Amino acid sequence: MFVLYEMTQDVRIDPVNLGQDRTEAITNELNQRLSNRVMLNVGLCMALWDIKSIGSGVIYPGDGGVHSKVVFRYIVFRPFQDEIMVGKIKNCTPDGVHVTLGYFDDILVTPECLQYPSKFDEREQVWIWEYKAEDDDEVHEMYMDKGETIKFRVTGETFNDTTPIPDTNPQGSNKNDPQGASGPQPGTSKAPAPGHPSSSSGTDNGAPQKIPYSITGSINEPGLGLMSWWS
Amino acid sequence: MDNCGQFEIEEKLVPPEGDHNSKRLIGPLSNYEVYQFFKETKEGNVRGPKHANANKWKYNTHLNTVTYEVLQYLQQTPCVVQSPEIIEEFLTKLHPYNLTKSERLTILNTRPLQPVDIQAIVEESEERLTESQIEEILDIVDSTLPPLNVNVEAKKNDGPQE
């Protein structure tokens, strides 16, 4: 479910933070930059695990910040193919069952991946598994209500590049807007390289319905589905 | 696992190894490790008590959101009652069954209780495991990994000592 990624990035320490402990300043900077953001083809970044090495600080003309190359390890949410995970049903739509883990919402179990046969109840907006036991003819309606704990298998993942305009520096704008008061806007000179593949989670800037990272799941095998079905 | 903050600062004019913006998958973390990490983050002493300063973490709304939401999630999973000793014992006992690393990790994270759970986790379980082996694995899970239901008390015992 969670993995460790080693990354190398250029980190700029703002002049106001130069009085701080260097590793602490870099830790804060990396967490500001990456935490709770989806990095393209990597996953949802959670928090800095540790720093492996810090390169020498470089000062560029016209910029008071100190830039250093940092090799660090980051905790990333990236379930592997066929992983079994437990989540909660967020809601049901004709598209399928939407599952949430609390910190990650974009999980969809499509109708063909539900237990067979399942039907969607338009009035109650809920999926129902019409389970029929082998030894009796009665059809048991198994409701998949919102908030129920559900066990599912990860069958696929999709990354979407949500960079607003490919040429500008997406990091700069995303980084500074959520925490307005935390510091002066630096004239980002060469900071993180342009076209850096990380992108915001899309919720900050009200971007159109483009999901940076989504997971598809299935529950159409024994043992999967609502936890209460199998206990 | 506990090597946060122990690293060497390279004061050389050559950049550290690795290309600019390179990324490399190191390996999976168990829920237990992530849980411990965020628990420490929440307490603000991830870099050791001498740097403990809650304010440093307060203004990073993203990190706080992640910390809160991940802890909310993980607190409902069996990892809250695990410990390095338990995990090691568990992995040793599971060794003879030729399960893959990810299968063992999933068993550890989800703590299956029914044979169907094992069949879902283990690929081609019919061919690789006999029914009695599945029962044995469930016994190991049941005996080594503590159940989640007692975690409310366990957590309370765990809390004040930090």
Coordinates of C-alpha atoms in Angstrom, one line a residue:
Chain A
M1 CA 0.0 0.0 0.0
F2 CA 2.7 2.4 1.0
V3 CA 6.1 2.4 -0.6
L4 CA 9.3 4.3 -0.2
Y5 CA 10.7 6.3 -3.1
E6 CA 14.1 7.8 -3.3
M7 CA 14.2 11.1 -5.1
T8 CA 16.6 13.8 -6.0
Q9 CA 15.4 17.4 -6.1
D10 CA 16.7 20.8 -6.1
V11 CA 15.6 22.5 -2.8
R12 CA 15.6 26.2 -2.3
I13 CA 15.8 27.5 1.3
D14 CA 14.2 30.8 1.6
P15 CA 16.5 33.5 3.2
V16 CA 14.2 33.9 6.1
N17 CA 14.7 30.2 6.9
L18 CA 18.5 30.3 6.8
G19 CA 18.7 30.7 10.5
Q20 CA 17.0 27.4 11.0
D21 CA 18.6 24.1 11.2
R22 CA 19.4 23.2 7.6
T23 CA 17.9 19.7 7.6
E24 CA 14.9 21.0 9.3
A25 CA 14.4 23.8 6.7
I26 CA 14.8 21.2 3.9
T27 CA 12.4 18.8 5.6
N28 CA 9.8 21.6 5.9
E29 CA 10.4 22.7 2.3
L30 CA 10.0 19.2 0.9
N31 CA 6.9 18.5 2.9
Q32 CA 5.4 21.8 1.8
R33 CA 6.2 20.9 -1.8
L34 CA 5.2 17.3 -2.0
S35 CA 2.9 16.3 0.9
N36 CA -0.6 15.3 -0.2
R37 CA 0.2 15.8 -3.9
V38 CA 0.2 13.3 -6.7
M39 CA 3.4 12.9 -8.5
L40 CA 2.9 11.6 -12.0
N41 CA 3.7 7.9 -12.4
V42 CA 4.9 7.8 -8.8
G43 CA 1.8 8.0 -6.6
L44 CA 0.3 10.1 -3.8
C45 CA 3.2 11.6 -1.8
M46 CA 2.6 11.5 1.9
A47 CA 5.6 12.7 4.0
L48 CA 9.3 12.8 4.0
W49 CA 10.8 9.7 5.4
D50 CA 14.5 10.6 5.6
I51 CA 17.2 12.6 3.9
K52 CA 20.1 10.7 2.4
S53 CA 22.4 13.5 1.5
I54 CA 22.4 17.2 1.0
G55 CA 24.6 18.8 -1.7
S56 CA 26.4 22.0 -1.3
G57 CA 24.4 25.2 -1.3
V58 CA 24.4 27.3 -4.4
I59 CA 23.4 31.0 -4.6
Y60 CA 22.2 32.3 -7.9
P61 CA 22.5 36.0 -9.0
G62 CA 19.4 37.9 -8.1
D63 CA 18.0 35.3 -5.6
G64 CA 18.8 35.2 -1.9
G65 CA 17.7 31.6 -1.5
V66 CA 20.2 28.8 -1.2
H67 CA 19.7 25.9 -3.6
S68 CA 20.9 22.5 -2.8
K69 CA 20.5 19.1 -4.4
V70 CA 18.9 16.8 -1.9
V71 CA 18.6 13.0 -2.1
F72 CA 15.8 11.9 0.1
R73 CA 13.2 9.2 0.6
Y74 CA 9.5 9.9 0.6
I75 CA 6.6 7.8 1.7
V76 CA 4.3 7.4 -1.2
F77 CA 0.9 5.8 -1.5
R78 CA 1.0 3.4 -4.4
P79 CA -0.8 0.1 -4.1
F80 CA 0.6 -2.7 -6.2
Q81 CA -1.3 -4.6 -8.8
D82 CA -3.7 -7.1 -7.3
E83 CA -3.2 -5.8 -3.8
I84 CA -6.1 -6.5 -1.4
M85 CA -7.1 -3.3 0.4
V86 CA -9.8 -2.3 2.8
G87 CA -11.8 0.9 2.4
K88 CA -15.2 2.4 3.0
I89 CA -17.9 3.0 0.4
K90 CA -18.1 6.7 -0.4
N91 CA -21.2 6.4 -2.6
C92 CA -22.8 4.4 -5.3
T93 CA -23.5 5.7 -8.8
P94 CA -24.5 4.0 -12.0
D95 CA -20.8 4.1 -12.8
G96 CA -20.0 1.8 -10.0
V97 CA -19.1 1.8 -6.3
H98 CA -16.8 4.6 -5.2
V99 CA -14.5 3.7 -2.4
T100 CA -12.5 5.9 -0.1
L101 CA -9.6 5.3 2.2
G102 CA -9.9 8.6 4.0
Y103 CA -6.8 10.0 2.6
F104 CA -7.4 8.8 -1.0
D105 CA -10.8 9.0 -2.7
D106 CA -10.4 8.1 -6.3
I107 CA -11.1 4.4 -6.2
L108 CA -13.9 3.0 -8.4
V109 CA -15.2 -0.5 -8.7
T110 CA -17.0 -0.6 -12.0
P111 CA -20.3 -2.5 -12.4
E112 CA -18.7 -5.4 -14.3
C113 CA -16.2 -5.9 -11.4
L114 CA -19.0 -6.2 -8.8
Q115 CA -20.1 -9.6 -7.6
Y116 CA -22.4 -11.2 -10.2
P117 CA -25.3 -10.6 -10.5
S118 CA -25.5 -7.1 -9.1
K119 CA -28.0 -4.4 -9.9
F120 CA -28.2 -0.7 -9.3
D121 CA -31.2 0.6 -7.4
E122 CA -32.0 4.0 -9.0
R123 CA -34.3 5.1 -6.2
E124 CA -32.0 4.3 -3.3
Q125 CA -28.9 5.0 -5.3
V126 CA -27.2 1.8 -4.1
W127 CA -25.8 -1.3 -5.7
I128 CA -27.2 -4.6 -4.6
W129 CA -25.7 -8.0 -5.0
E130 CA -28.4 -10.5 -5.7
Y131 CA -26.8 -13.5 -4.0
K132 CA -28.4 -16.8 -4.5
A133 CA -27.3 -19.7 -2.3
E134 CA -26.7 -23.0 -4.0
D135 CA -29.1 -24.9 -1.9
D136 CA -32.1 -22.6 -1.9
D137 CA -33.9 -20.6 -4.5
E138 CA -34.2 -17.5 -2.4
V139 CA -32.4 -14.5 -3.7
H140 CA -30.6 -12.6 -1.0
E141 CA -30.3 -8.9 -1.6
M142 CA -26.9 -7.7 -0.4
Y143 CA -27.0 -3.9 -0.1
M144 CA -23.8 -2.0 -0.6
D145 CA -24.6 1.0 1.6
K146 CA -22.6 4.1 2.0
G147 CA -20.0 3.9 4.8
E148 CA -19.7 0.1 4.8
T149 CA -16.3 -1.4 5.0
I150 CA -15.3 -3.0 1.8
K151 CA -12.4 -5.2 0.8
F152 CA -11.3 -5.0 -2.8
R153 CA -8.6 -5.9 -5.2
V154 CA -6.6 -3.3 -7.1
T155 CA -6.9 -4.0 -10.8
G156 CA -5.6 -0.9 -12.4
E157 CA -4.3 2.6 -12.0
T158 CA -4.4 5.8 -14.1
F159 CA -2.2 8.8 -13.9
N160 CA -3.3 12.1 -15.5
D161 CA -1.0 15.0 -16.1
T162 CA -2.9 17.9 -14.6
T163 CA -0.2 20.5 -15.1
P164 CA -2.2 23.6 -16.1
I165 CA 0.1 24.9 -18.8
P166 CA 3.0 22.8 -19.6
D167 CA 5.5 25.6 -20.2
T168 CA 5.1 27.4 -16.9
N169 CA 6.3 26.2 -13.6
P170 CA 3.4 24.4 -12.0
Q171 CA 5.3 23.9 -8.7
G172 CA 5.7 27.6 -8.1
S173 CA 2.0 28.4 -8.3
N174 CA 0.7 25.4 -6.5
K175 CA 3.3 25.6 -3.8
N176 CA 2.5 29.2 -2.8
D177 CA -1.2 29.4 -3.0
P178 CA -2.4 27.2 -0.2
Q179 CA -0.5 28.7 2.6
G180 CA -0.7 32.4 1.6
A181 CA 0.9 33.9 4.7
S182 CA 3.9 31.6 5.1
G183 CA 6.4 33.8 3.4
P184 CA 7.1 36.3 0.7
Q185 CA 6.7 35.1 -2.9
P186 CA 10.1 34.3 -4.1
G187 CA 11.0 35.4 -7.6
T188 CA 11.4 31.8 -8.5
S189 CA 14.4 31.9 -10.7
K190 CA 15.6 28.4 -11.5
A191 CA 14.0 26.6 -8.6
P192 CA 12.5 23.2 -9.5
A193 CA 13.0 22.5 -13.1
P194 CA 10.3 23.5 -15.6
G195 CA 8.1 20.6 -16.7
H196 CA 8.6 18.9 -13.4
P197 CA 6.2 16.0 -13.5
S198 CA 4.6 16.5 -10.1
S199 CA 1.2 18.0 -10.1
S200 CA -1.2 19.3 -7.6
S201 CA -4.1 17.2 -6.3
G202 CA -6.4 19.3 -8.4
T203 CA -8.5 20.4 -5.4
D204 CA -6.5 23.5 -4.6
N205 CA -7.0 25.4 -7.8
G206 CA -10.5 24.2 -8.7
A207 CA -9.1 22.6 -11.9
P208 CA -11.6 20.8 -14.1
Q209 CA -12.6 17.2 -13.5
K210 CA -9.3 15.7 -14.2
I211 CA -8.2 13.2 -11.6
P212 CA -4.4 13.0 -11.3
Y213 CA -4.3 9.5 -9.9
S214 CA -7.2 7.0 -9.8
I215 CA -7.4 3.4 -9.0
T216 CA -9.8 0.8 -10.3
G217 CA -10.8 -2.2 -8.2
S218 CA -12.8 -5.3 -8.3
I219 CA -14.8 -7.4 -5.8
N220 CA -16.0 -10.2 -8.1
E221 CA -14.4 -13.1 -6.3
P222 CA -15.0 -14.9 -3.0
G223 CA -13.8 -13.1 0.0
L224 CA -14.1 -9.7 -1.5
G225 CA -16.8 -7.1 -1.1
L226 CA -18.4 -6.0 2.2
M227 CA -16.6 -7.4 5.2
S228 CA -20.0 -8.3 6.7
W229 CA -20.7 -10.7 3.8
W230 CA -18.0 -13.1 4.7
S231 CA -17.8 -13.1 8.4
Chain B
M1 CA 13.2 1.6 10.5
D2 CA 14.4 4.1 13.1
N3 CA 17.1 5.7 11.1
C4 CA 15.4 9.0 10.6
G5 CA 17.7 11.8 11.0
Q6 CA 20.9 9.8 10.8
F7 CA 22.7 10.8 7.6
E8 CA 25.7 12.5 6.4
I9 CA 25.8 15.9 4.9
E10 CA 28.0 16.0 1.8
E11 CA 29.9 19.2 1.7
K12 CA 31.4 18.8 -1.7
L13 CA 31.1 20.7 -4.9
V14 CA 29.8 17.6 -6.7
P15 CA 26.1 17.0 -6.5
P16 CA 24.9 13.9 -4.7
E17 CA 24.4 10.8 -6.7
G18 CA 21.3 10.5 -8.9
D19 CA 20.1 12.7 -11.7
H20 CA 18.1 15.8 -11.2
N21 CA 14.6 14.9 -10.3
S22 CA 15.3 11.2 -10.5
K23 CA 12.9 8.8 -8.7
R24 CA 13.6 5.3 -7.7
L25 CA 11.3 2.8 -6.0
I26 CA 13.0 1.5 -2.9
G27 CA 10.4 -0.9 -1.6
P28 CA 7.2 -1.3 0.3
L29 CA 6.5 -0.2 3.8
S30 CA 4.2 -2.1 6.1
N31 CA 1.2 -0.3 7.6
Y32 CA 2.9 -0.6 10.9
E33 CA 5.9 1.4 9.9
V34 CA 3.8 4.1 8.3
Y35 CA 1.6 4.2 11.4
Q36 CA 4.6 4.7 13.7
F37 CA 6.0 7.4 11.4
F38 CA 2.9 9.4 11.4
K39 CA 2.3 8.9 15.1
E40 CA 5.7 10.5 15.7
T41 CA 5.0 13.2 13.2
K42 CA 1.8 14.1 15.0
E43 CA 3.7 14.3 18.3
G44 CA 6.1 16.6 16.5
N45 CA 9.2 14.8 17.6
V46 CA 10.1 13.0 14.5
R47 CA 13.6 14.6 14.5
G48 CA 14.2 13.8 18.2
P49 CA 13.1 15.7 21.2
K50 CA 15.6 18.5 20.9
H51 CA 14.0 19.7 17.8
A52 CA 10.5 19.1 19.0
N53 CA 8.6 22.2 18.0
A54 CA 4.9 21.8 17.3
N55 CA 4.8 25.0 15.4
K56 CA 7.0 23.8 12.7
W57 CA 4.4 21.3 11.7
K58 CA 1.4 23.4 12.4
Y59 CA 1.6 25.6 9.4
N60 CA 2.0 22.8 6.8
T61 CA -1.7 22.2 6.2
H62 CA -1.0 19.5 3.6
L63 CA 1.2 17.4 5.9
N64 CA -1.3 17.9 8.7
T65 CA -4.1 16.7 6.5
V66 CA -2.2 13.6 5.4
T67 CA -1.2 12.9 9.0
Y68 CA -4.7 13.1 10.3
E69 CA -6.3 11.1 7.5
V70 CA -3.7 8.4 7.4
L71 CA -3.9 8.0 11.2
Q72 CA -7.7 7.9 11.0
Y73 CA -7.4 5.1 8.5
L74 CA -4.6 3.1 10.1
Q75 CA -6.1 3.3 13.5
Q76 CA -8.8 1.0 12.3
T77 CA -6.4 -1.6 10.9
P78 CA -4.6 -4.3 12.9
C79 CA -1.3 -2.5 12.6
V80 CA -1.9 -0.4 15.7
V81 CA -1.4 -3.5 17.9
Q82 CA 1.7 -4.8 16.1
S83 CA 5.3 -4.4 17.1
P84 CA 8.6 -5.2 15.4
E85 CA 9.0 -8.3 17.5
I86 CA 5.5 -9.6 16.6
I87 CA 6.1 -8.8 12.9
E88 CA 9.4 -10.6 12.9
E89 CA 8.0 -13.7 14.6
F90 CA 5.2 -13.7 12.2
L91 CA 7.4 -13.5 9.1
T92 CA 9.6 -16.2 10.4
K93 CA 6.7 -18.5 11.0
L94 CA 5.3 -17.8 7.5
H95 CA 8.6 -18.5 5.8
P96 CA 8.0 -22.2 4.9
Y97 CA 5.0 -21.5 2.8
N98 CA 6.8 -19.9 -0.1
L99 CA 4.6 -16.8 -0.2
T100 CA 5.8 -13.8 -2.1
K101 CA 6.8 -10.7 -0.3
S102 CA 3.7 -8.8 -1.3
E103 CA 1.5 -11.6 -0.2
R104 CA 3.1 -11.7 3.2
L105 CA 2.8 -8.0 3.5
T106 CA -0.9 -8.0 2.6
I107 CA -1.5 -10.8 5.2
L108 CA 0.3 -8.7 7.7
N109 CA -1.7 -5.5 6.9
T110 CA -5.1 -7.1 6.6
R111 CA -4.9 -9.9 9.2
P112 CA -7.2 -12.4 7.3
L113 CA -9.4 -14.6 9.4
Q114 CA -11.2 -16.7 6.8
P115 CA -9.9 -19.2 4.3
V116 CA -11.5 -17.2 1.5
D117 CA -9.4 -14.2 2.5
I118 CA -6.2 -16.2 2.1
Q119 CA -7.5 -17.5 -1.3
A120 CA -8.0 -13.9 -2.4
I121 CA -4.6 -12.7 -1.3
V122 CA -2.5 -15.6 -2.5
E123 CA -2.4 -15.9 -6.2
E124 CA -3.3 -19.4 -7.6
S125 CA -3.8 -20.5 -4.0
E126 CA -5.4 -23.8 -5.0
E127 CA -2.2 -25.0 -6.6
R128 CA 0.3 -23.5 -4.2
L129 CA -1.4 -24.2 -0.9
T130 CA -3.3 -27.2 0.4
E131 CA -6.4 -26.7 2.6
S132 CA -4.5 -27.7 5.7
Q133 CA -1.7 -25.2 4.8
I134 CA -4.3 -22.4 4.6
E135 CA -5.6 -23.5 8.0
E136 CA -2.0 -23.4 9.4
I137 CA -1.5 -19.9 8.0
L138 CA -4.7 -18.7 9.6
D139 CA -3.5 -20.3 12.9
I140 CA -0.2 -18.4 12.7
V141 CA -2.1 -15.2 11.9
D142 CA -4.4 -15.8 14.8
S143 CA -1.7 -16.7 17.3
T144 CA 1.0 -14.2 16.4
L145 CA -0.8 -11.1 15.3
P146 CA -3.0 -9.6 18.1
P147 CA -6.6 -9.0 17.2
L148 CA -7.8 -5.5 16.6
N149 CA -10.7 -5.6 19.1
V150 CA -8.4 -5.2 22.0
N151 CA -6.6 -2.3 20.4
V152 CA -8.6 0.4 22.3
E153 CA -7.1 -0.7 25.5
A154 CA -3.7 -1.4 24.0
K155 CA -3.5 2.0 22.5
K156 CA -4.3 3.6 25.9
N157 CA -1.5 1.6 27.5
D158 CA 0.8 2.7 24.6
G159 CA 0.0 6.3 24.7
P160 CA 1.4 7.8 27.9
Q161 CA 4.8 6.2 27.7
E162 CA 5.7 8.4 24.7

